[in-house]
mmCIF file of C-alpha atoms in Angstrom:
data_model
loop_
_atom_site.group_PDB
_atom_site.id
_atom_site.type_symbol
_atom_site.label_atom_id
_atom_site.label_comp_id
_atom_site.label_asym_id
_atom_site.label_seq_id
_atom_site.Cartn_x
_atom_site.Cartn_y
_atom_site.Cartn_z
ATOM 1 C CA MET A 830 -87.735 -19.258 -0.379
ATOM 2 C CA LYS A 831 -87.547 -16.277 1.975
ATOM 3 C CA LYS A 832 -87.263 -18.343 5.010
ATOM 4 C CA SER A 833 -84.354 -20.019 3.361
ATOM 5 C CA ILE A 834 -82.499 -17.171 2.573
ATOM 6 C CA THR A 835 -82.701 -15.987 6.399
ATOM 7 C CA THR A 836 -82.002 -19.032 7.531
ATOM 8 C CA LEU A 837 -78.980 -19.301 5.191
ATOM 9 C CA LEU A 838 -77.662 -15.894 6.437
ATOM 10 C CA ILE A 839 -78.442 -16.850 10.584
ATOM 11 C CA LEU A 840 -76.053 -19.893 9.645
ATOM 12 C CA ILE A 841 -73.183 -17.762 8.165
ATOM 13 C CA ALA A 842 -73.128 -15.331 10.836
ATOM 14 C CA PHE A 843 -72.845 -18.154 13.521
ATOM 15 C CA SER A 844 -69.870 -19.324 11.174
ATOM 16 C CA GLY A 845 -68.241 -16.274 11.721
ATOM 17 C CA PHE A 846 -69.032 -15.963 15.282
ATOM 18 C CA SER A 847 -67.537 -19.535 16.358
ATOM 19 C CA GLN A 848 -64.386 -18.744 14.029
ATOM 20 C CA THR A 849 -63.640 -15.704 16.016
ATOM 21 C CA ASN A 850 -64.059 -17.858 19.160
ATOM 22 C CA THR A 851 -61.559 -20.147 17.945
ATOM 23 C CA GLU A 852 -64.427 -22.786 17.622
ATOM 24 C CA ILE A 853 -66.132 -24.070 14.210
ATOM 25 C CA ALA A 854 -69.623 -25.506 14.581
ATOM 26 C CA THR A 855 -71.501 -26.444 11.432
ATOM 27 C CA SER A 856 -74.380 -28.861 10.839
ATOM 28 C CA GLY A 857 -73.515 -29.980 14.604
ATOM 29 C CA ILE A 858 -70.019 -30.821 14.154
ATOM 30 C CA ASN A 859 -68.029 -28.736 16.492
ATOM 31 C CA ILE A 860 -64.099 -28.205 15.734
ATOM 32 C CA LYS A 861 -62.227 -26.426 18.570
ATOM 33 C CA MET A 862 -58.836 -25.006 18.470
ATOM 34 C CA LEU A 863 -56.031 -26.771 21.022
ATOM 35 C CA PHE A 864 -52.528 -25.580 21.540
ATOM 36 C CA PRO A 865 -49.353 -27.778 20.411
ATOM 37 C CA GLU A 866 -49.579 -31.078 21.463
ATOM 38 C CA GLY A 867 -53.127 -31.077 22.448
ATOM 39 C CA ARG A 868 -52.836 -28.609 25.287
ATOM 40 C CA TYR A 869 -55.716 -26.227 26.205
ATOM 41 C CA LYS A 870 -53.938 -23.718 28.229
ATOM 42 C CA ALA A 871 -51.579 -21.042 27.393
ATOM 43 C CA LEU A 872 -49.144 -19.104 29.452
ATOM 44 C CA ILE A 873 -47.864 -15.426 28.069
ATOM 45 C CA LEU A 874 -45.724 -13.646 30.922
ATOM 46 C CA SER A 875 -45.232 -9.695 29.570
ATOM 47 C CA TYR A 876 -42.561 -7.408 30.825
ATOM 48 C CA ASP A 877 -42.350 -3.867 29.848
ATOM 49 C CA ASP A 878 -39.357 -1.055 29.612
ATOM 50 C CA GLY A 879 -35.892 -2.856 29.389
ATOM 51 C CA ARG A 880 -34.895 -2.546 32.705
ATOM 52 C CA THR A 881 -31.776 -3.891 34.377
ATOM 53 C CA GLU A 882 -33.707 -5.821 36.539
ATOM 54 C CA ASP A 883 -34.417 -7.797 33.545
ATOM 55 C CA ARG A 884 -31.411 -9.948 33.979
ATOM 56 C CA GLN A 885 -32.610 -11.153 37.391
ATOM 57 C CA LEU A 886 -36.056 -11.938 35.792
ATOM 58 C CA VAL A 887 -34.649 -13.863 32.684
ATOM 59 C CA LYS A 888 -32.512 -15.689 34.690
ATOM 60 C CA LEU A 889 -35.410 -16.596 36.941
ATOM 61 C CA MET A 890 -37.585 -17.591 33.788
ATOM 62 C CA ASN A 891 -34.690 -19.895 32.462
ATOM 63 C CA GLN A 892 -34.357 -21.673 35.559
ATOM 64 C CA TYR A 893 -38.232 -22.785 35.390
ATOM 65 C CA HIS A 894 -38.259 -23.261 31.717
ATOM 66 C CA LEU A 895 -40.403 -20.257 31.135
ATOM 67 C CA ILE A 896 -41.173 -18.108 28.134
ATOM 68 C CA GLY A 897 -41.330 -14.084 27.950
ATOM 69 C CA THR A 898 -42.402 -11.322 26.410
ATOM 70 C CA PHE A 899 -40.005 -8.640 26.863
ATOM 71 C CA HIS A 900 -41.589 -4.897 25.291
ATOM 72 C CA LEU A 901 -38.254 -2.614 24.979
ATOM 73 C CA ASN A 902 -37.983 1.340 24.519
ATOM 74 C CA SER A 903 -34.934 1.162 22.386
ATOM 75 C CA ASN A 904 -34.129 4.939 23.203
ATOM 76 C CA LYS A 905 -33.744 4.371 26.478
ATOM 77 C CA LEU A 906 -31.109 1.511 26.174
ATOM 78 C CA GLY A 907 -27.856 2.439 27.720
ATOM 79 C CA SER A 908 -29.162 5.027 29.923
ATOM 80 C CA LYS A 909 -29.427 4.972 33.792
ATOM 81 C CA ASP A 910 -31.177 1.842 34.941
ATOM 82 C CA TYR A 911 -31.251 0.398 31.559
ATOM 83 C CA LEU A 912 -30.136 -2.447 29.643
ATOM 84 C CA ASN A 913 -27.053 -1.903 27.526
ATOM 85 C CA LYS A 914 -27.915 -2.506 23.705
ATOM 86 C CA GLU A 915 -25.007 -5.300 23.207
ATOM 87 C CA GLU A 916 -26.652 -7.687 25.955
ATOM 88 C CA VAL A 917 -30.142 -7.369 24.340
ATOM 89 C CA ASN A 918 -29.641 -10.365 21.810
ATOM 90 C CA ILE A 919 -27.676 -12.726 24.129
ATOM 91 C CA LEU A 920 -30.020 -11.789 27.296
ATOM 92 C CA PHE A 921 -33.394 -12.435 25.514
ATOM 93 C CA LYS A 922 -32.215 -15.623 23.330
ATOM 94 C CA GLY A 923 -35.209 -17.772 23.433
ATOM 95 C CA HIS A 924 -37.628 -15.237 24.833
ATOM 96 C CA GLU A 925 -39.725 -12.380 22.752
ATOM 97 C CA VAL A 926 -38.640 -8.881 22.156
ATOM 98 C CA SER A 927 -41.126 -6.105 21.164
ATOM 99 C CA VAL A 928 -42.296 -3.108 20.889
ATOM 100 C CA HIS A 929 -42.641 -0.347 23.492
ATOM 101 C CA SER A 930 -42.093 2.951 21.603
ATOM 102 C CA ALA A 931 -38.671 4.407 21.411
ATOM 103 C CA ASN A 932 -39.369 7.130 24.122
ATOM 104 C CA HIS A 933 -42.460 5.355 26.205
ATOM 105 C CA PRO A 934 -44.597 9.061 25.231
ATOM 106 C CA ASN A 935 -48.291 8.265 25.938
ATOM 107 C CA LEU A 936 -49.566 7.850 22.194
ATOM 108 C CA PRO A 937 -53.406 9.185 22.215
ATOM 109 C CA ASP A 938 -51.273 12.577 23.081
ATOM 110 C CA GLN A 939 -48.972 12.333 19.755
ATOM 111 C CA SER A 940 -49.546 13.317 16.550
ATOM 112 C CA ARG A 941 -49.979 10.855 13.616
ATOM 113 C CA ILE A 942 -46.935 11.153 12.154
ATOM 114 C CA ASP A 943 -45.198 11.011 15.942
ATOM 115 C CA VAL A 944 -47.114 7.994 16.745
ATOM 116 C CA ILE A 945 -45.545 6.161 13.689
ATOM 117 C CA SER A 946 -42.363 7.253 14.175
ATOM 118 C CA GLU A 947 -41.805 6.230 17.567
ATOM 119 C CA ILE A 948 -43.319 2.573 16.599
ATOM 120 C CA VAL A 949 -41.084 2.588 13.154
ATOM 121 C CA GLU A 950 -38.200 3.590 15.173
ATOM 122 C CA ASP A 951 -38.174 1.203 17.913
ATOM 123 C CA ARG A 952 -39.361 -1.470 15.772
ATOM 124 C CA LYS A 953 -36.341 -0.832 13.101
ATOM 125 C CA GLU A 954 -33.766 -0.375 16.192
ATOM 126 C CA LEU A 955 -34.981 -3.825 18.101
ATOM 127 C CA GLU A 956 -34.690 -5.671 15.000
ATOM 128 C CA ARG A 957 -31.592 -4.815 14.356
ATOM 129 C CA LEU A 958 -30.434 -5.853 17.771
ATOM 130 C CA VAL A 959 -32.205 -9.237 17.738
ATOM 131 C CA GLY A 960 -31.915 -10.003 13.969
ATOM 132 C CA TYR A 961 -35.582 -11.560 13.430
ATOM 133 C CA PRO A 962 -38.609 -9.505 12.763
ATOM 134 C CA VAL A 963 -40.527 -7.683 15.877
ATOM 135 C CA ARG A 964 -43.891 -7.785 15.453
ATOM 136 C CA GLY A 965 -45.444 -7.102 18.738
ATOM 137 C CA MET A 966 -45.924 -4.203 21.099
ATOM 138 C CA ALA A 967 -46.916 -3.159 23.932
ATOM 139 C CA TYR A 968 -48.594 0.306 24.374
ATOM 140 C CA PRO A 969 -47.111 2.796 26.674
ATOM 141 C CA PHE A 970 -48.624 3.166 29.857
ATOM 142 C CA GLY A 971 -51.146 0.954 28.608
ATOM 143 C CA ASN A 972 -53.024 3.951 26.828
ATOM 144 C CA THR A 973 -54.293 3.447 23.070
ATOM 145 C CA ASN A 974 -57.751 4.832 21.088
ATOM 146 C CA ASP A 975 -59.026 4.754 17.681
ATOM 147 C CA GLU A 976 -56.598 6.930 16.198
ATOM 148 C CA VAL A 977 -53.180 5.476 17.797
ATOM 149 C CA ILE A 978 -54.584 2.006 16.192
ATOM 150 C CA GLN A 979 -55.392 3.601 12.341
ATOM 151 C CA ALA A 980 -52.018 5.301 12.570
ATOM 152 C CA MET A 981 -50.543 1.716 13.260
ATOM 153 C CA ASP A 982 -52.098 0.318 10.233
ATOM 154 C CA GLY A 983 -49.402 -1.311 7.888
ATOM 155 C CA LEU A 984 -46.341 -0.743 10.517
ATOM 156 C CA GLY A 985 -46.139 -4.150 10.708
ATOM 157 C CA ILE A 986 -47.598 -4.405 14.199
ATOM 158 C CA GLU A 987 -49.646 -7.621 14.323
ATOM 159 C CA TYR A 988 -50.752 -7.335 18.482
ATOM 160 C CA ALA A 989 -50.416 -4.671 21.244
ATOM 161 C CA ARG A 990 -51.178 -5.416 24.781
ATOM 162 C CA THR A 991 -53.333 -2.507 26.930
ATOM 163 C CA VAL A 992 -53.043 -2.603 30.909
ATOM 164 C CA GLY A 993 -56.685 -3.696 31.164
ATOM 165 C CA ASP A 994 -56.702 -6.423 33.458
ATOM 166 C CA THR A 995 -59.704 -9.171 32.186
ATOM 167 C CA TYR A 996 -59.249 -11.276 35.189
ATOM 168 C CA THR A 997 -60.503 -13.904 32.312
ATOM 169 C CA PHE A 998 -58.426 -16.048 30.456
ATOM 170 C CA GLU A 999 -60.557 -15.370 27.000
ATOM 171 C CA ILE A 1000 -58.467 -14.965 23.813
ATOM 172 C CA PRO A 1001 -58.654 -11.531 22.786
ATOM 173 C CA LYS A 1002 -60.794 -11.073 19.662
ATOM 174 C CA ASP A 1003 -58.915 -8.280 18.372
ATOM 175 C CA PHE A 1004 -55.232 -8.695 18.780
ATOM 176 C CA LEU A 1005 -54.313 -4.825 18.573
ATOM 177 C CA ARG A 1006 -56.713 -4.366 21.712
ATOM 178 C CA TRP A 1007 -55.195 -7.134 23.534
ATOM 179 C CA HIS A 1008 -56.343 -7.263 27.281
ATOM 180 C CA PRO A 1009 -54.343 -9.143 29.503
ATOM 181 C CA THR A 1010 -55.166 -11.584 32.355
ATOM 182 C CA MET A 1011 -54.088 -9.370 34.893
ATOM 183 C CA HIS A 1012 -50.889 -7.336 36.636
ATOM 184 C CA GLN A 1013 -48.150 -9.289 38.544
ATOM 185 C CA PHE A 1014 -49.428 -9.479 42.125
ATOM 186 C CA ALA A 1015 -52.722 -8.016 40.954
ATOM 187 C CA LYS A 1016 -52.898 -4.571 42.714
ATOM 188 C CA ALA A 1017 -50.678 -5.505 45.732
ATOM 189 C CA TYR A 1018 -47.809 -3.219 46.326
ATOM 190 C CA TRP A 1019 -49.885 -0.517 44.354
ATOM 191 C CA GLU A 1020 -49.803 1.616 47.431
ATOM 192 C CA PRO A 1021 -47.061 2.002 49.934
ATOM 193 C CA ASN A 1022 -47.783 0.922 53.560
ATOM 194 C CA GLN A 1023 -51.294 -1.155 53.082
ATOM 195 C CA PRO A 1024 -50.121 -4.564 54.138
ATOM 196 C CA GLU A 1025 -53.843 -5.571 54.524
ATOM 197 C CA LYS A 1026 -54.560 -4.538 50.960
ATOM 198 C CA ASP A 1027 -51.671 -6.417 49.787
ATOM 199 C CA THR A 1028 -52.401 -9.747 51.305
ATOM 200 C CA GLN A 1029 -55.439 -9.483 49.547
ATOM 201 C CA GLU A 1030 -54.704 -8.971 46.103
ATOM 202 C CA LEU A 1031 -52.001 -11.336 46.307
ATOM 203 C CA ALA A 1032 -54.468 -13.767 47.402
ATOM 204 C CA HIS A 1033 -56.574 -12.832 44.448
ATOM 205 C CA PHE A 1034 -53.777 -13.214 42.277
ATOM 206 C CA ASN A 1035 -53.132 -16.813 43.465
ATOM 207 C CA LYS A 1036 -56.625 -17.989 43.021
ATOM 208 C CA VAL A 1037 -56.571 -16.473 39.534
ATOM 209 C CA ILE A 1038 -53.661 -18.624 38.882
ATOM 210 C CA ASN A 1039 -55.084 -21.926 40.603
ATOM 211 C CA ASP A 1040 -58.173 -21.543 38.887
ATOM 212 C CA PHE A 1041 -56.000 -21.288 35.489
ATOM 213 C CA ILE A 1042 -54.201 -24.621 36.380
ATOM 214 C CA GLY A 1043 -57.478 -26.162 37.298
ATOM 215 C CA THR A 1044 -59.623 -25.237 34.466
ATOM 216 C CA LYS A 1045 -60.553 -27.668 31.878
ATOM 217 C CA GLU A 1046 -61.529 -25.369 29.167
ATOM 218 C CA LEU A 1047 -59.508 -23.764 26.312
ATOM 219 C CA ALA A 1048 -57.812 -20.631 28.191
ATOM 220 C CA VAL A 1049 -54.765 -18.064 28.398
ATOM 221 C CA LEU A 1050 -53.186 -16.620 31.158
ATOM 222 C CA ASP A 1051 -51.403 -13.320 30.207
ATOM 223 C CA ILE A 1052 -49.493 -12.016 33.362
ATOM 224 C CA TRP A 1053 -47.903 -8.629 32.694
ATOM 225 C CA GLY A 1054 -45.712 -6.391 34.609
ATOM 226 C CA HIS A 1055 -42.182 -4.566 35.166
ATOM 227 C CA SER A 1056 -38.988 -5.938 36.299
ATOM 228 C CA TRP A 1057 -38.360 -2.705 38.218
ATOM 229 C CA GLU A 1058 -41.260 -3.234 40.720
ATOM 230 C CA MET A 1059 -39.528 -5.648 42.251
ATOM 231 C CA GLY A 1060 -36.279 -3.865 42.469
ATOM 232 C CA THR A 1061 -33.835 -4.968 45.113
ATOM 233 C CA ASP A 1062 -37.302 -6.184 47.398
ATOM 234 C CA GLU A 1063 -36.333 -9.801 48.540
ATOM 235 C CA ASN A 1064 -39.787 -10.941 49.395
ATOM 236 C CA LYS A 1065 -41.219 -9.208 45.921
ATOM 237 C CA TRP A 1066 -38.663 -11.583 43.748
ATOM 238 C CA LYS A 1067 -39.620 -14.617 46.166
ATOM 239 C CA GLU A 1068 -43.247 -13.920 45.193
ATOM 240 C CA THR A 1069 -42.209 -13.894 41.753
ATOM 241 C CA GLU A 1070 -40.429 -17.267 41.932
ATOM 242 C CA LYS A 1071 -43.395 -18.741 44.039
ATOM 243 C CA PHE A 1072 -45.822 -18.204 40.949
ATOM 244 C CA PHE A 1073 -43.319 -18.842 38.043
ATOM 245 C CA LYS A 1074 -42.820 -22.150 40.180
ATOM 246 C CA LEU A 1075 -46.555 -22.709 40.037
ATOM 247 C CA LEU A 1076 -47.081 -22.489 36.561
ATOM 248 C CA SER A 1077 -44.035 -24.272 35.362
ATOM 249 C CA ASP A 1078 -43.449 -27.889 33.998
ATOM 250 C CA ASN A 1079 -47.322 -28.383 33.257
ATOM 251 C CA SER A 1080 -48.206 -31.039 30.909
ATOM 252 C CA THR A 1081 -51.306 -29.121 29.928
ATOM 253 C CA ILE A 1082 -49.832 -25.422 29.508
ATOM 254 C CA TYR A 1083 -48.589 -23.826 26.210
ATOM 255 C CA TYR A 1084 -45.658 -21.688 27.160
ATOM 256 C CA THR A 1085 -45.049 -19.614 24.639
ATOM 257 C CA SER A 1086 -44.216 -15.974 23.186
ATOM 258 C CA GLN A 1087 -47.020 -13.506 22.684
ATOM 259 C CA ILE A 1088 -46.110 -13.491 18.935
ATOM 260 C CA ALA A 1089 -45.863 -17.271 18.675
ATOM 261 C CA LEU A 1090 -49.404 -17.734 20.501
ATOM 262 C CA VAL A 1091 -50.958 -15.036 17.323
ATOM 263 C CA ASP A 1092 -49.220 -17.348 14.820
ATOM 264 C CA TYR A 1093 -50.834 -20.356 16.073
ATOM 265 C CA ILE A 1094 -54.314 -18.653 16.546
ATOM 266 C CA ASN A 1095 -54.203 -17.333 12.690
ATOM 267 C CA ALA A 1096 -52.631 -20.383 11.632
ATOM 268 C CA PHE A 1097 -55.877 -21.962 13.052
ATOM 269 C CA ARG A 1098 -58.372 -19.564 11.812
ATOM 270 C CA ASN A 1099 -56.776 -19.834 8.398
ATOM 271 C CA LEU A 1100 -57.592 -23.638 7.831
ATOM 272 C CA LYS A 1101 -59.841 -24.687 5.015
ATOM 273 C CA PHE A 1102 -62.348 -27.061 5.837
ATOM 274 C CA SER A 1103 -65.163 -29.137 3.495
ATOM 275 C CA VAL A 1104 -68.624 -28.716 4.439
ATOM 276 C CA ASN A 1105 -69.027 -31.881 6.058
ATOM 277 C CA LYS A 1106 -65.816 -30.888 7.964
ATOM 278 C CA LYS A 1107 -63.749 -34.190 7.196
ATOM 279 C CA ILE A 1108 -61.198 -32.677 4.777
ATOM 280 C CA ILE A 1109 -58.764 -29.868 6.523
ATOM 281 C CA ILE A 1110 -56.074 -27.497 4.381
ATOM 282 C CA ASN A 1111 -53.342 -26.131 6.780
ATOM 283 C CA GLU A 1112 -51.708 -23.673 4.434
ATOM 284 C CA SER A 1113 -49.314 -22.352 6.962
ATOM 285 C CA SER A 1114 -45.785 -23.898 8.427
ATOM 286 C CA ILE A 1115 -47.210 -24.463 11.915
ATOM 287 C CA ASP A 1116 -48.708 -28.193 12.754
ATOM 288 C CA ILE A 1117 -52.252 -27.456 14.536
ATOM 289 C CA TYR A 1118 -53.923 -29.467 17.005
ATOM 290 C CA LEU A 1119 -57.954 -29.428 17.178
ATOM 291 C CA LYS A 1120 -60.749 -31.431 18.585
ATOM 292 C CA LYS A 1121 -63.489 -32.973 16.885
ATOM 293 C CA GLU A 1122 -66.462 -34.106 18.822
ATOM 294 C CA THR A 1123 -64.155 -35.557 21.527
ATOM 295 C CA LYS A 1124 -61.177 -37.002 19.792
ATOM 296 C CA THR A 1125 -57.944 -34.980 19.133
ATOM 297 C CA TYR A 1126 -56.117 -34.173 15.876
ATOM 298 C CA LYS A 1127 -52.891 -33.113 14.644
ATOM 299 C CA ILE A 1128 -53.253 -31.423 11.219
ATOM 300 C CA PRO A 1129 -49.536 -31.139 10.135
ATOM 301 C CA ALA A 1130 -48.315 -27.995 8.361
ATOM 302 C CA GLY A 1131 -48.601 -27.547 4.649
ATOM 303 C CA SER A 1132 -50.826 -30.547 4.292
ATOM 304 C CA LYS A 1133 -54.399 -31.865 3.434
ATOM 305 C CA THR A 1134 -55.850 -34.150 6.112
ATOM 306 C CA ILE A 1135 -58.451 -36.349 6.203
ATOM 307 C CA LEU A 1136 -60.565 -36.865 9.444
ATOM 308 C CA GLU A 1137 -62.407 -39.556 10.347
#
């Protein structure tokens, strides 16, 4: 009896671990998440601050049919070198607008009430500008800690991105500690007058992109940066267009905003399975794609599906 209970506890623990990693494995039956239309890669392009160079960046994204997530400081909008509030809704149509705090302070240095104020005030104003619930965030300077995350509880923020580059394609296990794949151009141009280092970092950046394009595994590429880093430098804009073009028009890639990806992953994790994994209930409003063994299935929104 004791041995049976131990075995059961191990199976339960393994099942919970598998779901966290977007894979469900029970009784030798593997079910893996796929992205919409059965794609197995997802791309996030995530840019901070809301500077005027976003106009050129959005134009370039639209040219290559890419989707961006833009984290804005609402109290800085309308000031020198920043976008005007009146243009935000139209400029970012088809993209995601997200919280970056109202004033861009280092949140771990703030009191709990100030952390709450920075997030709520930014979210409230951005929602007024775009007309939809703003549910994501990037931490100012990429900095956070346990106290900041505790203060965020109940504020309606469903993911928050750091700047802790992983150079991997893993789906974050904790959406409030979302570590991206890498900064645009890796660490090229971080130090002035370092052409050899810039060349090495650009090569690293392009290698990661090519690894992503070539992978056959479930993968998320999350590139972050700032449009003002390109400024008026035509070479940097050409490098931006180069990697946009490289990543565009790929039938294996799901082009998505960050919040849409969060919604999709959560919908997959909330699927209801029968013990034998043949009956699946999808209570969400999102069609979910998955692979059982070697076969791909679409699980329609709001449906009960019986697998073969």
